[in-house]
mmCIF file of C-alpha atoms and ligand atoms in Angstrom:
data_model
loop_
_atom_site.group_PDB
_atom_site.id
_atom_site.type_symbol
_atom_site.label_atom_id
_atom_site.label_comp_id
_atom_site.label_asym_id
_atom_site.label_seq_id
_atom_site.Cartn_x
_atom_site.Cartn_y
_atom_site.Cartn_z
ATOM 1 C CA MET A 13 228.688 -69.486 100.350
ATOM 2 C CA ARG A 14 226.990 -68.090 103.087
ATOM 3 C CA ILE A 15 228.287 -68.284 107.139
ATOM 4 C CA THR A 16 224.447 -69.077 109.510
ATOM 5 C CA THR A 17 224.244 -68.142 112.846
ATOM 6 C CA ALA A 18 222.325 -69.942 115.728
ATOM 7 C CA ILE A 19 221.412 -69.484 119.299
ATOM 8 C CA ALA A 20 220.306 -71.771 121.512
ATOM 9 C CA CYS A 21 220.340 -72.059 125.879
ATOM 10 C CA PRO A 22 221.255 -75.102 127.638
ATOM 11 C CA ASN A 23 218.457 -76.154 129.902
ATOM 12 C CA ILE A 24 217.963 -77.537 133.902
ATOM 13 C CA ALA A 25 216.759 -81.166 133.799
ATOM 14 C CA PHE A 26 213.797 -81.601 136.703
ATOM 15 C CA ILE A 27 213.800 -85.274 135.141
ATOM 16 C CA LYS A 28 217.568 -86.554 134.287
ATOM 17 C CA TYR A 29 218.662 -88.406 131.586
ATOM 18 C CA TRP A 30 221.341 -90.560 132.759
ATOM 19 C CA GLY A 31 222.561 -93.614 130.417
ATOM 20 C CA ASN A 32 221.462 -94.901 126.650
ATOM 21 C CA ARG A 33 219.814 -97.398 125.317
ATOM 22 C CA ASP A 34 221.470 -96.921 122.765
ATOM 23 C CA ASP A 35 224.930 -95.320 122.655
ATOM 24 C CA LEU A 36 225.222 -94.544 119.367
ATOM 25 C CA LEU A 37 222.127 -93.151 118.352
ATOM 26 C CA ARG A 38 221.368 -91.872 121.976
ATOM 27 C CA LEU A 39 218.794 -93.092 122.604
ATOM 28 C CA PRO A 40 217.999 -92.791 126.520
ATOM 29 C CA SER A 41 217.092 -95.531 128.965
ATOM 30 C CA ASN A 42 214.474 -92.979 130.362
ATOM 31 C CA GLY A 43 212.051 -89.406 129.136
ATOM 32 C CA SER A 44 213.666 -86.810 130.735
ATOM 33 C CA ILE A 45 211.473 -83.216 131.702
ATOM 34 C CA SER A 46 213.454 -79.701 131.512
ATOM 35 C CA MET A 47 213.653 -76.218 131.038
ATOM 36 C CA ASN A 48 215.287 -74.065 129.180
ATOM 37 C CA LEU A 49 217.885 -70.897 130.689
ATOM 38 C CA ASP A 50 216.934 -67.530 129.598
ATOM 39 C CA GLY A 51 219.791 -65.522 129.224
ATOM 40 C CA LEU A 52 222.419 -67.927 129.462
ATOM 41 C CA TYR A 53 223.100 -69.312 125.317
ATOM 42 C CA THR A 54 225.999 -70.391 122.925
ATOM 43 C CA GLN A 55 225.968 -68.765 119.882
ATOM 44 C CA THR A 56 227.596 -70.542 116.967
ATOM 45 C CA HIS A 57 228.562 -69.975 113.239
ATOM 46 C CA VAL A 58 228.946 -72.488 110.209
ATOM 47 C CA ILE A 59 229.950 -72.347 106.868
ATOM 48 C CA PHE A 60 230.272 -75.189 104.276
ATOM 49 C CA ASP A 61 233.075 -73.726 102.231
ATOM 50 C CA PRO A 62 235.155 -75.459 99.390
ATOM 51 C CA SER A 63 238.518 -74.482 99.964
ATOM 52 C CA LEU A 64 238.717 -76.152 103.495
ATOM 53 C CA ALA A 65 240.608 -79.645 103.839
ATOM 54 C CA SER A 66 238.856 -80.133 106.747
ATOM 55 C CA ASP A 67 236.677 -79.795 108.957
ATOM 56 C CA GLU A 68 237.369 -76.551 111.780
ATOM 57 C CA LEU A 69 236.729 -75.536 115.190
ATOM 58 C CA ILE A 70 237.184 -72.515 116.501
ATOM 59 C CA LEU A 71 235.181 -72.461 120.762
ATOM 60 C CA ASP A 72 235.457 -69.617 122.896
ATOM 61 C CA GLY A 73 238.272 -68.000 119.969
ATOM 62 C CA ALA A 74 240.859 -70.644 120.372
ATOM 63 C CA SER A 75 241.354 -73.372 117.504
ATOM 64 C CA THR A 76 240.057 -76.847 118.943
ATOM 65 C CA GLN A 77 241.664 -80.525 117.919
ATOM 66 C CA GLY A 78 241.108 -83.468 119.115
ATOM 67 C CA PRO A 79 237.962 -84.842 120.647
ATOM 68 C CA ALA A 80 236.025 -81.708 120.428
ATOM 69 C CA LEU A 81 236.759 -80.936 116.796
ATOM 70 C CA ARG A 82 236.048 -85.234 116.291
ATOM 71 C CA ARG A 83 232.674 -85.367 118.451
ATOM 72 C CA VAL A 84 231.448 -82.107 115.866
ATOM 73 C CA SER A 85 233.662 -83.694 112.838
ATOM 74 C CA THR A 86 230.955 -87.095 113.393
ATOM 75 C CA PHE A 87 228.111 -84.801 114.087
ATOM 76 C CA LEU A 88 228.487 -82.265 110.785
ATOM 77 C CA ASP A 89 228.740 -86.266 108.561
ATOM 78 C CA LEU A 90 225.044 -86.754 109.843
ATOM 79 C CA VAL A 91 224.407 -83.333 108.399
ATOM 80 C CA ARG A 92 226.634 -84.167 105.252
ATOM 81 C CA GLU A 93 224.863 -87.254 104.606
ATOM 82 C CA ARG A 94 221.059 -85.710 104.571
ATOM 83 C CA ALA A 95 221.754 -83.333 102.813
ATOM 84 C CA GLY A 96 224.039 -84.594 100.466
ATOM 85 C CA LEU A 97 226.662 -82.153 100.579
ATOM 86 C CA ARG A 98 230.361 -83.294 100.565
ATOM 87 C CA LEU A 99 232.032 -79.767 102.036
ATOM 88 C CA HIS A 100 233.635 -79.096 105.112
ATOM 89 C CA ALA A 101 232.354 -76.676 107.436
ATOM 90 C CA ARG A 102 234.335 -73.634 109.795
ATOM 91 C CA VAL A 103 232.787 -73.754 112.754
ATOM 92 C CA GLU A 104 232.426 -71.054 115.059
ATOM 93 C CA SER A 105 231.488 -70.946 118.887
ATOM 94 C CA SER A 106 230.741 -69.283 122.076
ATOM 95 C CA ASN A 107 229.433 -69.048 125.547
ATOM 96 C CA ASN A 108 228.488 -66.705 127.309
ATOM 97 C CA PHE A 109 228.871 -69.041 130.868
ATOM 98 C CA PRO A 110 231.312 -71.803 132.046
ATOM 99 C CA MET A 111 231.779 -74.925 130.650
ATOM 100 C CA GLY A 112 232.087 -78.267 131.746
ATOM 101 C CA ALA A 113 230.969 -77.293 135.373
ATOM 102 C CA GLY A 114 226.808 -78.995 135.016
ATOM 103 C CA ILE A 115 225.498 -76.654 133.139
ATOM 104 C CA ALA A 116 225.392 -78.363 130.210
ATOM 105 C CA SER A 117 227.720 -76.288 127.943
ATOM 106 C CA SER A 118 226.986 -79.349 125.219
ATOM 107 C CA ALA A 119 223.447 -79.260 125.045
ATOM 108 C CA SER A 120 223.306 -75.394 124.010
ATOM 109 C CA ALA A 121 226.366 -76.273 121.805
ATOM 110 C CA PHE A 122 224.621 -78.894 119.482
ATOM 111 C CA ALA A 123 220.839 -77.571 119.870
ATOM 112 C CA ALA A 124 222.872 -73.841 118.076
ATOM 113 C CA LEU A 125 225.175 -76.480 115.705
ATOM 114 C CA ALA A 126 222.510 -78.464 114.499
ATOM 115 C CA LEU A 127 220.457 -75.556 113.684
ATOM 116 C CA ALA A 128 222.982 -73.372 112.687
ATOM 117 C CA ALA A 129 224.573 -76.797 110.676
ATOM 118 C CA SER A 130 221.145 -78.094 109.242
ATOM 119 C CA THR A 131 220.228 -74.510 107.695
ATOM 120 C CA ALA A 132 223.972 -73.357 106.430
ATOM 121 C CA ALA A 133 223.313 -77.021 104.061
ATOM 122 C CA GLY A 134 220.454 -75.904 103.716
ATOM 123 C CA LEU A 135 218.008 -78.489 105.299
ATOM 124 C CA GLU A 136 215.261 -77.017 106.014
ATOM 125 C CA LEU A 137 214.054 -79.443 109.456
ATOM 126 C CA ASN A 138 211.061 -79.061 111.394
ATOM 127 C CA GLU A 139 211.142 -78.849 114.995
ATOM 128 C CA LYS A 140 211.087 -82.608 115.581
ATOM 129 C CA ASP A 141 213.511 -83.551 112.907
ATOM 130 C CA LEU A 142 215.779 -80.344 114.651
ATOM 131 C CA SER A 143 215.456 -82.161 117.840
ATOM 132 C CA ARG A 144 216.044 -85.851 116.789
ATOM 133 C CA LEU A 145 219.064 -84.227 115.088
ATOM 134 C CA ALA A 146 220.472 -82.796 117.699
ATOM 135 C CA ARG A 147 220.092 -85.945 120.241
ATOM 136 C CA ARG A 148 223.041 -87.441 117.936
ATOM 137 C CA GLY A 149 225.313 -84.934 119.066
ATOM 138 C CA SER A 150 224.209 -85.078 122.828
ATOM 139 C CA GLY A 151 221.431 -86.664 124.468
ATOM 140 C CA SER A 152 220.962 -83.113 126.200
ATOM 141 C CA ALA A 153 220.299 -81.189 123.309
ATOM 142 C CA CYS A 154 217.692 -82.536 121.459
ATOM 143 C CA ARG A 155 215.901 -80.801 124.790
ATOM 144 C CA SER A 156 217.822 -77.105 123.766
ATOM 145 C CA ILE A 157 214.903 -76.934 120.436
ATOM 146 C CA PRO A 158 211.782 -76.476 121.331
ATOM 147 C CA GLY A 159 211.165 -73.252 123.859
ATOM 148 C CA GLY A 160 210.282 -73.094 127.268
ATOM 149 C CA PHE A 161 209.161 -76.480 129.813
ATOM 150 C CA VAL A 162 210.216 -79.330 128.032
ATOM 151 C CA GLU A 163 209.831 -83.506 127.414
ATOM 152 C CA TRP A 164 212.039 -85.329 126.100
ATOM 153 C CA GLN A 165 210.060 -89.007 125.043
ATOM 154 C CA ALA A 166 212.996 -91.818 124.844
ATOM 155 C CA GLY A 167 210.706 -93.273 122.318
ATOM 156 C CA GLN A 168 211.846 -97.176 120.622
ATOM 157 C CA ASP A 169 213.865 -96.312 118.238
ATOM 158 C CA ASP A 170 215.708 -92.823 116.130
ATOM 159 C CA GLU A 171 213.029 -91.688 114.605
ATOM 160 C CA THR A 172 210.251 -91.266 117.812
ATOM 161 C CA SER A 173 212.756 -90.433 120.003
ATOM 162 C CA PHE A 174 212.782 -86.266 120.360
ATOM 163 C CA ALA A 175 211.737 -83.305 122.619
ATOM 164 C CA PHE A 176 209.008 -81.184 122.828
ATOM 165 C CA SER A 177 207.981 -78.421 124.819
ATOM 166 C CA ILE A 178 204.955 -79.439 126.576
ATOM 167 C CA ALA A 179 204.311 -75.307 128.201
ATOM 168 C CA PRO A 180 205.617 -72.021 126.573
ATOM 169 C CA PRO A 181 208.390 -70.059 128.693
ATOM 170 C CA GLU A 182 205.753 -67.142 130.419
ATOM 171 C CA HIS A 183 203.641 -70.438 131.544
ATOM 172 C CA TRP A 184 205.582 -70.372 134.554
ATOM 173 C CA SER A 185 208.218 -68.033 136.792
ATOM 174 C CA LEU A 186 210.601 -70.206 137.894
ATOM 175 C CA ALA A 187 214.113 -69.060 138.257
ATOM 176 C CA ASP A 188 217.049 -71.387 138.552
ATOM 177 C CA CYS A 189 219.368 -69.655 140.985
ATOM 178 C CA ILE A 190 222.710 -71.601 139.909
ATOM 179 C CA ALA A 191 225.582 -71.232 142.560
ATOM 180 C CA ILE A 192 228.424 -71.969 140.991
ATOM 181 C CA VAL A 193 231.323 -73.153 143.207
ATOM 182 C CA SER A 194 233.080 -74.566 140.545
ATOM 183 C CA GLN A 195 234.349 -73.616 136.975
ATOM 184 C CA GLU A 196 237.092 -76.136 136.145
ATOM 185 C CA HIS A 197 236.339 -78.727 133.602
ATOM 186 C CA LYS A 198 234.955 -81.790 135.344
ATOM 187 C CA PRO A 199 236.930 -84.536 135.290
ATOM 188 C CA THR A 200 234.856 -87.113 133.798
ATOM 189 C CA GLY A 201 232.688 -85.508 130.743
ATOM 190 C CA SER A 202 228.966 -86.843 130.588
ATOM 191 C CA ALA A 203 229.213 -89.289 127.398
ATOM 192 C CA LEU A 204 232.051 -91.158 129.377
ATOM 193 C CA GLY A 205 229.633 -91.035 132.509
ATOM 194 C CA GLN A 206 226.772 -92.114 130.794
ATOM 195 C CA ALA A 207 228.371 -95.414 129.529
ATOM 196 C CA LEU A 208 228.477 -95.738 132.858
ATOM 197 C CA ALA A 209 225.190 -96.388 134.403
ATOM 198 C CA TYR A 210 224.322 -99.494 134.249
ATOM 199 C CA THR A 211 226.938 -100.799 136.109
ATOM 200 C CA SER A 212 224.870 -99.554 138.840
ATOM 201 C CA LEU A 213 222.836 -101.324 141.085
ATOM 202 C CA LEU A 214 220.253 -98.753 141.447
ATOM 203 C CA GLN A 215 219.929 -97.867 138.504
ATOM 204 C CA ALA A 216 217.504 -100.921 137.298
ATOM 205 C CA PRO A 217 215.008 -99.751 139.931
ATOM 206 C CA ARG A 218 215.457 -95.499 138.995
ATOM 207 C CA LEU A 219 214.819 -96.571 135.601
ATOM 208 C CA ALA A 220 211.637 -98.973 136.585
ATOM 209 C CA ASP A 221 209.961 -95.590 138.760
ATOM 210 C CA ALA A 222 210.877 -93.218 135.835
ATOM 211 C CA PRO A 223 207.826 -92.770 134.353
ATOM 212 C CA ARG A 224 206.187 -92.091 137.794
ATOM 213 C CA ARG A 225 208.266 -89.112 138.156
ATOM 214 C CA LEU A 226 208.283 -87.580 134.792
ATOM 215 C CA GLU A 227 204.225 -87.997 135.336
ATOM 216 C CA ILE A 228 204.316 -85.812 138.912
ATOM 217 C CA CYS A 229 206.376 -83.655 137.312
ATOM 218 C CA ARG A 230 205.130 -82.951 134.307
ATOM 219 C CA ARG A 231 201.220 -82.062 136.441
ATOM 220 C CA ALA A 232 203.377 -80.274 138.590
ATOM 221 C CA ILE A 233 204.635 -78.239 135.956
ATOM 222 C CA LEU A 234 201.061 -77.702 134.403
ATOM 223 C CA ASP A 235 199.366 -76.892 137.908
ATOM 224 C CA ARG A 236 202.564 -74.763 138.690
ATOM 225 C CA ASP A 237 202.457 -76.643 142.325
ATOM 226 C CA PHE A 238 206.322 -75.855 143.621
ATOM 227 C CA SER A 239 205.439 -78.547 146.921
ATOM 228 C CA ALA A 240 205.249 -81.121 144.569
ATOM 229 C CA PHE A 241 207.354 -79.992 141.821
ATOM 230 C CA ALA A 242 210.541 -79.622 144.603
ATOM 231 C CA GLU A 243 209.946 -82.885 146.209
ATOM 232 C CA VAL A 244 210.013 -84.881 142.918
ATOM 233 C CA VAL A 245 212.533 -82.740 140.979
ATOM 234 C CA GLU A 246 215.016 -83.796 144.659
ATOM 235 C CA LEU A 247 214.409 -86.981 144.539
ATOM 236 C CA ASP A 248 214.683 -87.515 140.612
ATOM 237 C CA SER A 249 218.537 -86.181 141.236
ATOM 238 C CA ASN A 250 219.239 -87.488 144.400
ATOM 239 C CA LEU A 251 218.845 -91.465 141.936
ATOM 240 C CA MET A 252 220.697 -89.793 139.607
ATOM 241 C CA HIS A 253 223.595 -89.491 142.093
ATOM 242 C CA ALA A 254 223.596 -92.144 143.424
ATOM 243 C CA VAL A 255 223.647 -94.024 140.127
ATOM 244 C CA MET A 256 226.258 -92.473 139.801
ATOM 245 C CA MET A 257 227.958 -93.121 143.446
ATOM 246 C CA THR A 258 227.440 -96.732 142.790
ATOM 247 C CA SER A 259 228.788 -96.570 139.369
ATOM 248 C CA ASN A 260 231.854 -99.081 138.307
ATOM 249 C CA PRO A 261 234.022 -96.997 139.019
ATOM 250 C CA PRO A 262 232.533 -94.478 140.978
ATOM 251 C CA LEU A 263 231.884 -91.091 139.687
ATOM 252 C CA PHE A 264 231.626 -88.077 142.501
ATOM 253 C CA TYR A 265 230.670 -84.693 140.637
ATOM 254 C CA TRP A 266 230.125 -82.988 144.152
ATOM 255 C CA GLN A 267 232.551 -80.847 146.151
ATOM 256 C CA PRO A 268 232.262 -79.855 149.503
ATOM 257 C CA ALA A 269 230.511 -76.806 148.824
ATOM 258 C CA THR A 270 227.773 -78.784 146.711
ATOM 259 C CA LEU A 271 226.771 -80.768 150.049
ATOM 260 C CA GLN A 272 226.871 -77.380 152.069
ATOM 261 C CA VAL A 273 224.684 -75.699 149.601
ATOM 262 C CA ILE A 274 222.255 -78.455 149.580
ATOM 263 C CA GLN A 275 222.175 -78.104 153.297
ATOM 264 C CA ALA A 276 221.721 -74.516 153.237
ATOM 265 C CA VAL A 277 218.551 -75.590 151.094
ATOM 266 C CA ILE A 278 216.660 -78.430 152.813
ATOM 267 C CA GLN A 279 217.605 -75.896 156.214
ATOM 268 C CA TRP A 280 216.146 -72.101 154.507
ATOM 269 C CA ARG A 281 212.867 -74.662 153.384
ATOM 270 C CA GLN A 282 212.101 -76.355 156.804
ATOM 271 C CA GLU A 283 211.926 -72.279 157.722
ATOM 272 C CA GLY A 284 208.919 -71.588 154.811
ATOM 273 C CA GLN A 285 210.573 -70.654 151.801
ATOM 274 C CA PRO A 286 209.553 -72.497 148.615
ATOM 275 C CA LEU A 287 212.480 -73.570 147.249
ATOM 276 C CA CYS A 288 214.696 -76.664 145.966
ATOM 277 C CA TYR A 289 217.371 -77.842 144.634
ATOM 278 C CA THR A 290 219.144 -80.330 141.868
ATOM 279 C CA ILE A 291 222.694 -81.215 140.523
ATOM 280 C CA ASP A 292 223.951 -82.306 136.844
ATOM 281 C CA ALA A 293 226.374 -84.182 136.167
ATOM 282 C CA GLY A 294 229.468 -81.378 137.774
ATOM 283 C CA PRO A 295 229.213 -79.470 141.458
ATOM 284 C CA ASN A 296 227.447 -76.536 140.579
ATOM 285 C CA VAL A 297 224.070 -76.701 141.975
ATOM 286 C CA HIS A 298 220.586 -75.058 140.696
ATOM 287 C CA VAL A 299 218.423 -73.796 143.689
ATOM 288 C CA LEU A 300 214.947 -73.719 141.968
ATOM 289 C CA CYS A 301 212.089 -71.099 143.090
ATOM 290 C CA LEU A 302 209.761 -68.830 141.727
ATOM 291 C CA GLU A 303 211.086 -65.037 140.375
ATOM 292 C CA LEU A 304 208.746 -63.977 143.450
ATOM 293 C CA TYR A 305 212.019 -64.790 145.421
ATOM 294 C CA ALA A 306 214.913 -65.153 143.128
ATOM 295 C CA ARG A 307 216.918 -61.897 144.743
ATOM 296 C CA GLN A 308 216.563 -63.199 148.108
ATOM 297 C CA VAL A 309 217.719 -66.864 147.515
ATOM 298 C CA LYS A 310 220.915 -65.156 145.424
ATOM 299 C CA GLU A 311 222.147 -62.845 147.978
ATOM 300 C CA SER A 312 221.577 -65.735 150.347
ATOM 301 C CA LEU A 313 223.441 -68.252 148.190
ATOM 302 C CA GLU A 314 226.301 -65.655 147.807
ATOM 303 C CA GLN A 315 226.659 -65.961 152.007
ATOM 304 C CA LEU A 316 227.844 -69.412 151.490
ATOM 305 C CA PRO A 317 231.716 -70.253 151.756
ATOM 306 C CA GLY A 318 232.174 -71.858 148.315
ATOM 307 C CA VAL A 319 229.992 -70.472 146.165
ATOM 308 C CA GLU A 320 231.923 -68.265 143.667
ATOM 309 C CA LYS A 321 228.549 -66.344 142.273
ATOM 310 C CA VAL A 322 225.323 -66.476 141.353
ATOM 311 C CA LEU A 323 223.790 -66.771 137.989
ATOM 312 C CA ILE A 324 220.105 -66.570 138.155
ATOM 313 C CA ALA A 325 218.098 -67.468 134.358
ATOM 314 C CA MET A 326 214.140 -67.666 133.581
ATOM 315 C CA PRO A 327 212.518 -69.881 131.463
ATOM 316 C CA GLY A 328 214.111 -69.393 127.796
ATOM 317 C CA GLY A 329 213.077 -69.734 124.210
ATOM 318 C CA SER A 330 214.062 -72.118 121.345
ATOM 319 C CA ALA A 331 217.260 -72.166 119.167
ATOM 320 C CA ARG A 332 216.607 -70.542 116.659
ATOM 321 C CA LEU A 333 218.455 -69.001 113.474
ATOM 322 C CA LEU A 334 219.567 -64.999 113.596
HETATM 323 C C1 LIG B 12 223.564 -85.059 133.796
HETATM 324 O O1 LIG B 12 222.962 -84.853 127.455
HETATM 325 O O2 LIG B 12 225.212 -84.544 128.328
HETATM 326 O O3 LIG B 12 222.763 -83.631 132.743
HETATM 327 O O4 LIG B 12 224.568 -87.734 125.296
HETATM 328 O O5 LIG B 12 226.597 -87.954 126.787
HETATM 329 O O6 LIG B 12 226.260 -86.021 126.044
HETATM 330 P P1 LIG B 12 225.575 -86.972 126.463
HETATM 331 O O7 LIG B 12 225.219 -86.876 128.131
HETATM 332 P P2 LIG B 12 224.812 -85.199 128.569
HETATM 333 O O8 LIG B 12 224.022 -85.611 129.339
HETATM 334 C C2 LIG B 12 223.413 -84.736 130.575
HETATM 335 C C3 LIG B 12 223.258 -85.309 131.257
HETATM 336 C C4 LIG B 12 222.651 -84.326 132.977
HETATM 337 C C5 LIG B 12 220.768 -84.564 132.900
HETATM 338 C C6 LIG B 12 219.929 -84.303 131.681
HETATM 339 O O9 LIG B 12 220.641 -83.421 131.050
HETATM 340 O O10 LIG B 12 219.001 -84.948 131.945
#
């Protein structure tokens, strides 16, 4: 049996996925748009091994049981079913960035796992089918299969819900300056949070307007129109967090330092700097700007109290085998 290794970048959503129409198939309530983050990655080795009595998971060097192993095993069942395989697998995965703090480690994790496991099982899936498979592990993972700027069309069913590239990484030199305010694991993972989306009164109007925001964002990326992009990205992030904060029970992913960064970004923009913020299901703030300004933005962010460090990521490529 051969070890197969794949790597995938996480992605940052500009138009967010929050809420499923079908939790089991992870069919999202709305389409989303994201950018892969170059330089950050999950690397995953998979081997299907006849000597194993059960699946094994090693995360960042530590043998892991419980819910994380069950989620991986359930995902491997999909691969086994498609490949007609009955063997258990050993999965070894490591990230070069902090887990569980709003850098969507589940996206790169399940994208890398989908590619490594399907290849190890002898399946040769095309990009669309890999994206569909990754989606079953974690919704946002389907967007880490194609490269660059990516759209996940919500679709009607398992067949039609997948992600594709709308522009390659070199299309626009956008930088994501990630202000890390906490590296702790978030208290409510996104899978649990997603399930609460419909308990918010604001989810329905958020969904009703999603096609308009998707269109504006797609256009702004294709036209490299930063000011149109900034406006829709902040609106979309604020809408998602408004849904989170008004869910039952309410979810507050922000910390005091999160709001300090938001306020600084708004002030710097008023002073003439082209930049905007977006926040996933965690306290860290992704500050987006053109590459030209990234170093300066990083230095300014590092001066803010509560910012532990700042990572810079440019548009990244597709998931790939090593
Ligand atoms: C806030 O893809 O992590 O990052 O499908 O339950 O694993 P599961 O959810 P996940 O949710 C991502 C939520 C988000 C927004 C986004 O990336 O679109």
